[in-house]
CSV table of C-alpha atoms and ligand atoms in Angstrom, one decimal:
chain,number,residue,atom,x,y,z
A,263,MET,CA,30.6,54.1,103.0
A,264,ALA,CA,30.9,50.8,101.2
A,265,ASN,CA,28.6,50.3,98.1
A,266,LEU,CA,25.5,48.2,98.5
A,267,ILE,CA,25.9,44.7,97.2
A,268,ARG,CA,23.1,44.2,94.6
A,269,VAL,CA,21.5,40.8,94.5
A,270,ILE,CA,19.7,40.7,91.2
A,271,GLY,CA,17.2,38.2,90.0
A,272,VAL,CA,17.7,37.8,86.3
A,273,GLY,CA,14.7,35.5,85.6
A,274,PRO,CA,14.6,32.0,84.3
A,275,GLY,CA,17.1,32.4,81.5
A,276,ASN,CA,15.8,34.1,78.4
A,277,PRO,CA,16.8,37.8,78.7
A,278,GLU,CA,13.3,38.8,77.6
A,279,TYR,CA,12.1,37.8,81.1
A,280,MET,CA,14.6,40.1,82.9
A,281,THR,CA,12.9,43.2,84.4
A,282,PRO,CA,14.1,46.7,83.2
A,283,MET,CA,15.2,47.4,86.8
A,284,ALA,CA,17.4,44.3,86.8
A,285,ARG,CA,18.8,45.1,83.4
A,286,ASN,CA,19.7,48.7,84.4
A,287,LEU,CA,21.4,47.7,87.6
A,288,VAL,CA,23.4,45.0,85.8
A,289,GLU,CA,24.4,47.7,83.3
A,290,CYS,CA,25.6,50.0,86.1
A,291,ALA,CA,27.7,47.3,87.8
A,292,ASP,CA,31.5,47.0,87.5
A,293,ILE,CA,31.7,43.4,88.6
A,294,LEU,CA,29.2,40.6,87.9
A,295,ILE,CA,29.1,37.5,90.1
A,296,GLY,CA,27.1,34.4,89.2
A,297,GLY,CA,27.0,31.0,87.7
A,298,GLU,CA,28.6,30.3,84.3
A,299,ARG,CA,25.2,30.0,82.5
A,300,LEU,CA,24.1,33.4,83.8
A,301,LEU,CA,27.4,35.2,83.1
A,302,GLU,CA,27.8,33.7,79.6
A,303,VAL,CA,25.9,36.6,77.9
A,304,TYR,CA,28.2,39.2,79.6
A,305,ARG,CA,31.5,37.6,78.5
A,306,LYS,CA,32.1,40.4,76.0
A,307,SER,CA,30.6,43.2,78.1
A,308,GLY,CA,33.9,44.6,79.4
A,309,LYS,CA,32.8,44.0,83.0
A,310,GLU,CA,34.8,41.9,85.4
A,311,LEU,CA,33.2,38.5,85.9
A,312,TYR,CA,33.5,36.3,88.9
A,313,ILE,CA,32.1,32.8,88.2
A,314,ILE,CA,30.5,30.9,91.1
A,315,ARG,CA,31.6,27.3,91.2
A,316,ASN,CA,32.5,25.5,94.5
A,317,ASN,CA,34.0,28.8,95.8
A,318,LEU,CA,31.3,30.5,97.8
A,319,MET,CA,33.6,31.4,100.7
A,320,ASP,CA,36.2,32.9,98.3
A,321,MET,CA,33.3,34.8,96.7
A,322,VAL,CA,32.5,36.4,100.1
A,323,GLU,CA,36.1,37.4,100.5
A,324,PHE,CA,36.2,38.8,97.0
A,325,ILE,CA,33.1,40.9,97.7
A,326,ARG,CA,34.6,42.2,100.9
A,327,ASN,CA,37.8,43.2,99.2
A,328,ARG,CA,36.2,44.9,96.2
A,329,ARG,CA,33.0,46.5,97.2
A,330,ASP,CA,34.5,49.7,98.5
A,331,ASP,CA,35.8,50.6,95.0
A,332,CYS,CA,33.3,48.8,92.7
A,333,GLN,CA,29.6,48.3,92.1
A,334,ILE,CA,29.1,44.6,92.6
A,335,ALA,CA,26.1,42.7,91.3
A,336,VAL,CA,25.5,39.1,92.3
A,337,LEU,CA,23.2,37.6,89.6
A,338,ALA,CA,20.7,35.0,90.7
A,339,SER,CA,18.6,32.8,88.5
A,340,GLY,CA,14.9,33.4,88.8
A,341,ASP,CA,14.3,35.2,92.1
A,342,PRO,CA,17.1,35.5,94.6
A,343,SER,CA,14.8,35.0,97.5
A,344,PHE,CA,13.4,31.7,96.3
A,345,TYR,CA,15.9,28.9,97.0
A,346,GLY,CA,18.6,31.4,95.8
A,347,ILE,CA,21.8,32.9,96.9
A,348,LEU,CA,20.2,35.4,99.2
A,349,GLU,CA,20.2,33.2,102.3
A,350,TYR,CA,23.9,32.4,101.9
A,351,LEU,CA,24.9,36.1,101.5
A,352,LYS,CA,22.9,37.0,104.6
A,353,ARG,CA,25.2,34.8,106.7
A,354,TYR,CA,28.1,37.1,105.9
A,355,PHE,CA,26.5,40.5,105.2
A,356,ARG,CA,23.9,42.6,107.1
A,357,THR,CA,20.6,43.1,105.3
A,358,THR,CA,21.4,46.9,105.2
A,359,GLU,CA,24.4,46.0,103.0
A,360,LEU,CA,22.3,44.1,100.5
A,361,GLN,CA,19.8,45.4,97.9
A,362,VAL,CA,17.6,42.6,96.6
A,363,VAL,CA,16.1,43.1,93.2
A,364,PRO,CA,13.4,40.5,92.5
A,365,GLY,CA,13.2,38.4,89.3
A,366,LEU,CA,10.7,36.1,87.7
A,367,SER,CA,11.1,32.7,89.3
A,368,SER,CA,11.2,29.5,87.3
A,369,ILE,CA,8.2,28.4,89.4
A,370,GLN,CA,6.1,31.3,88.2
A,371,LEU,CA,7.0,30.4,84.6
A,372,ALA,CA,6.1,26.8,85.1
A,373,CYS,CA,2.7,27.7,86.6
A,374,ALA,CA,2.1,30.1,83.8
A,375,ALA,CA,2.9,27.4,81.2
A,376,LEU,CA,0.5,25.0,83.0
A,377,CYS,CA,-2.1,27.7,83.4
A,378,ILE,CA,-2.3,27.0,87.2
A,379,SER,CA,-2.1,29.3,90.3
A,380,TRP,CA,0.8,29.0,92.7
A,381,HIS,CA,-0.7,30.7,95.8
A,382,ASP,CA,-2.1,27.3,96.9
A,383,ALA,CA,1.0,25.3,96.2
A,384,ALA,CA,3.6,23.9,98.7
A,385,PHE,CA,7.2,24.3,97.7
A,386,TYR,CA,10.3,22.1,98.0
A,387,SER,CA,13.8,22.0,96.5
A,388,VAL,CA,16.0,19.0,96.2
A,389,HIS,CA,18.6,21.1,94.4
A,390,GLY,CA,21.8,20.1,96.3
A,391,ARG,CA,19.7,18.8,99.2
A,392,ASP,CA,18.2,15.5,100.3
A,393,MET,CA,14.5,14.6,100.0
A,394,GLU,CA,13.7,14.5,103.6
A,395,GLY,CA,10.0,15.5,104.2
A,396,LEU,CA,9.1,15.5,100.6
A,397,VAL,CA,6.9,12.4,100.8
A,398,GLU,CA,4.9,13.9,103.7
A,399,LEU,CA,4.6,17.2,101.8
A,400,VAL,CA,3.1,15.4,98.8
A,401,ARG,CA,0.7,13.4,100.9
A,402,ASP,CA,-0.5,16.5,102.7
A,403,ASN,CA,-0.8,18.9,99.7
A,404,ALA,CA,-2.8,18.7,96.4
A,405,LYS,CA,-0.2,20.7,94.6
A,406,VAL,CA,3.6,20.5,95.3
A,407,ILE,CA,6.2,22.3,93.2
A,408,VAL,CA,9.7,21.0,93.4
A,409,LEU,CA,13.1,22.3,92.1
A,410,THR,CA,15.3,19.5,91.0
A,411,ASP,CA,19.0,19.0,90.3
A,412,PRO,CA,20.9,16.6,88.0
A,413,LYS,CA,21.1,13.9,90.7
A,414,LYS,CA,17.6,14.1,92.1
A,415,THR,CA,15.8,14.0,88.8
A,416,PRO,CA,12.0,13.8,88.4
A,417,ALA,CA,12.3,10.0,87.9
A,418,VAL,CA,14.3,9.7,91.2
A,419,ILE,CA,11.6,11.8,93.0
A,420,ALA,CA,8.8,9.8,91.5
A,421,ALA,CA,10.4,6.5,92.4
A,422,GLU,CA,10.8,7.6,96.0
A,423,LEU,CA,7.1,8.7,96.2
A,424,VAL,CA,6.0,5.4,94.6
A,425,SER,CA,8.2,3.4,97.0
A,426,GLN,CA,6.5,5.2,99.9
A,427,GLY,CA,3.1,4.2,98.7
A,428,VAL,CA,2.1,7.6,97.1
A,429,SER,CA,-0.1,7.1,94.1
A,430,GLU,CA,-2.7,8.9,92.0
A,431,ARG,CA,-0.6,12.0,91.3
A,432,LYS,CA,0.2,13.7,88.0
A,433,VAL,CA,3.7,14.8,87.4
A,434,TYR,CA,4.5,17.8,85.2
A,435,VAL,CA,8.1,18.1,84.2
A,436,CYS,CA,8.9,21.6,83.1
A,437,GLU,CA,12.4,21.9,81.4
A,438,ASN,CA,14.4,24.7,80.0
A,439,LEU,CA,11.8,27.2,80.8
A,440,SER,CA,11.9,30.4,78.7
A,441,TYR,CA,14.4,28.9,76.3
A,442,ASN,CA,13.8,27.8,72.7
A,443,ASN,CA,13.9,24.2,73.8
A,444,GLU,CA,11.4,24.6,76.6
A,445,GLN,CA,9.5,21.4,77.2
A,446,ILE,CA,6.5,20.7,79.4
A,447,ARG,CA,5.5,17.1,79.8
A,448,GLU,CA,2.8,15.2,81.8
A,449,PHE,CA,3.4,11.8,83.3
A,450,SER,CA,1.8,9.5,85.9
A,451,LEU,CA,4.0,8.8,88.9
A,452,ASP,CA,5.1,5.4,87.6
A,453,SER,CA,5.9,6.5,84.1
A,454,VAL,CA,8.5,9.3,84.5
A,455,PRO,CA,11.4,8.6,82.1
A,456,ARG,CA,14.8,8.5,83.5
A,457,ASP,CA,16.1,11.3,81.2
A,458,ALA,CA,13.2,13.7,81.8
A,459,GLY,CA,14.4,17.0,83.3
A,460,SER,CA,17.8,15.4,84.0
A,461,SER,CA,19.7,18.7,84.0
A,462,GLY,CA,17.4,20.4,86.5
A,463,CYS,CA,13.8,21.5,86.0
A,464,VAL,CA,10.6,22.4,87.8
A,465,VAL,CA,8.4,19.5,88.8
A,466,VAL,CA,4.7,20.0,89.6
A,467,ILE,CA,3.1,17.1,91.5
A,468,MET,CA,-0.7,17.3,91.6
A,469,ASN,CA,-3.6,15.2,92.7
A,470,GLU,CA,-5.2,13.6,89.7
B,703,LIG,C1,19.3,27.1,92.8
B,703,LIG,S1,17.7,26.9,92.2
B,703,LIG,C2,17.3,28.5,91.9
B,703,LIG,C3,15.8,28.8,91.7
B,703,LIG,C4,15.6,30.3,91.4
B,703,LIG,N1,15.9,31.1,92.4
B,703,LIG,C5,14.2,30.6,90.9
B,703,LIG,O1,13.5,31.4,91.5
B,703,LIG,O2,13.8,30.0,89.9
B,703,LIG,C6,18.0,26.2,90.6
B,703,LIG,C7,16.9,25.3,90.2
B,703,LIG,O3,15.8,26.1,89.7
B,703,LIG,C8,15.1,25.5,88.6
B,703,LIG,N2,15.3,26.3,87.4
B,703,LIG,C9,15.9,27.5,87.3
B,703,LIG,N3,15.8,28.0,86.0
B,703,LIG,C10,15.1,27.1,85.3
B,703,LIG,C11,14.6,27.0,84.0
B,703,LIG,N4,14.9,28.0,83.1
B,703,LIG,N5,13.8,25.9,83.6
B,703,LIG,C12,13.5,25.0,84.5
B,703,LIG,N6,14.0,25.0,85.8
B,703,LIG,C13,14.7,26.0,86.2
B,703,LIG,C14,15.8,24.1,88.5
B,703,LIG,O4,15.2,23.2,89.3
B,703,LIG,C15,17.2,24.4,89.0
B,703,LIG,O5,17.9,23.3,89.4
């Protein structure tokens, strides 16, 4: 029988936030698949590394070809089930072929840093997606948490909200969570600097 494909959440970046379960399963794997940032620390591990770039279909073929002989771990930032690689893998593999190992999501860390709950938040991601529906979501919810990307930065999101008549919200830009250069900043909707969170961050938009 083919080995299970492990889909492992490695947390927001700093290895200290990785769970012991995730750490052990990564240790057991022969092949690690993931983005360059996540695989960087395993460069000298002796494991075979497969870097995800714009090659997701090739990655699926690679997994199909190698999983009979090797233990494969697909590393996901944060939690794989939160805007992560899980949905993509489920298009090509049955759920019985996958073992999902949860990780600490960037949104959990952002909420912890801001000392707020996330059970009452609405979630959205503009990471590689458009902003359709975001304005309505912010109008309808007192707390909206958004994953950004380098194109749809906090300033771009704020400008879109302002242009659609949304006002009186605070914007918290949470960057580099868990790293030494972690930064949490608070802005009004009309004062988000262009360079804030420009490489991807968590944005929390709340009623003032
Ligand atoms: C593809 S999504 C994956 C989210 C991930 N599954 C999670 O649970 O955090 C990537 C986005 O998550 C956010 N993100 C991930 N790690 C982060 C960190 N350490 N600091 C701030 N934002 C982070 C950014 O918005 C980034 O563009």
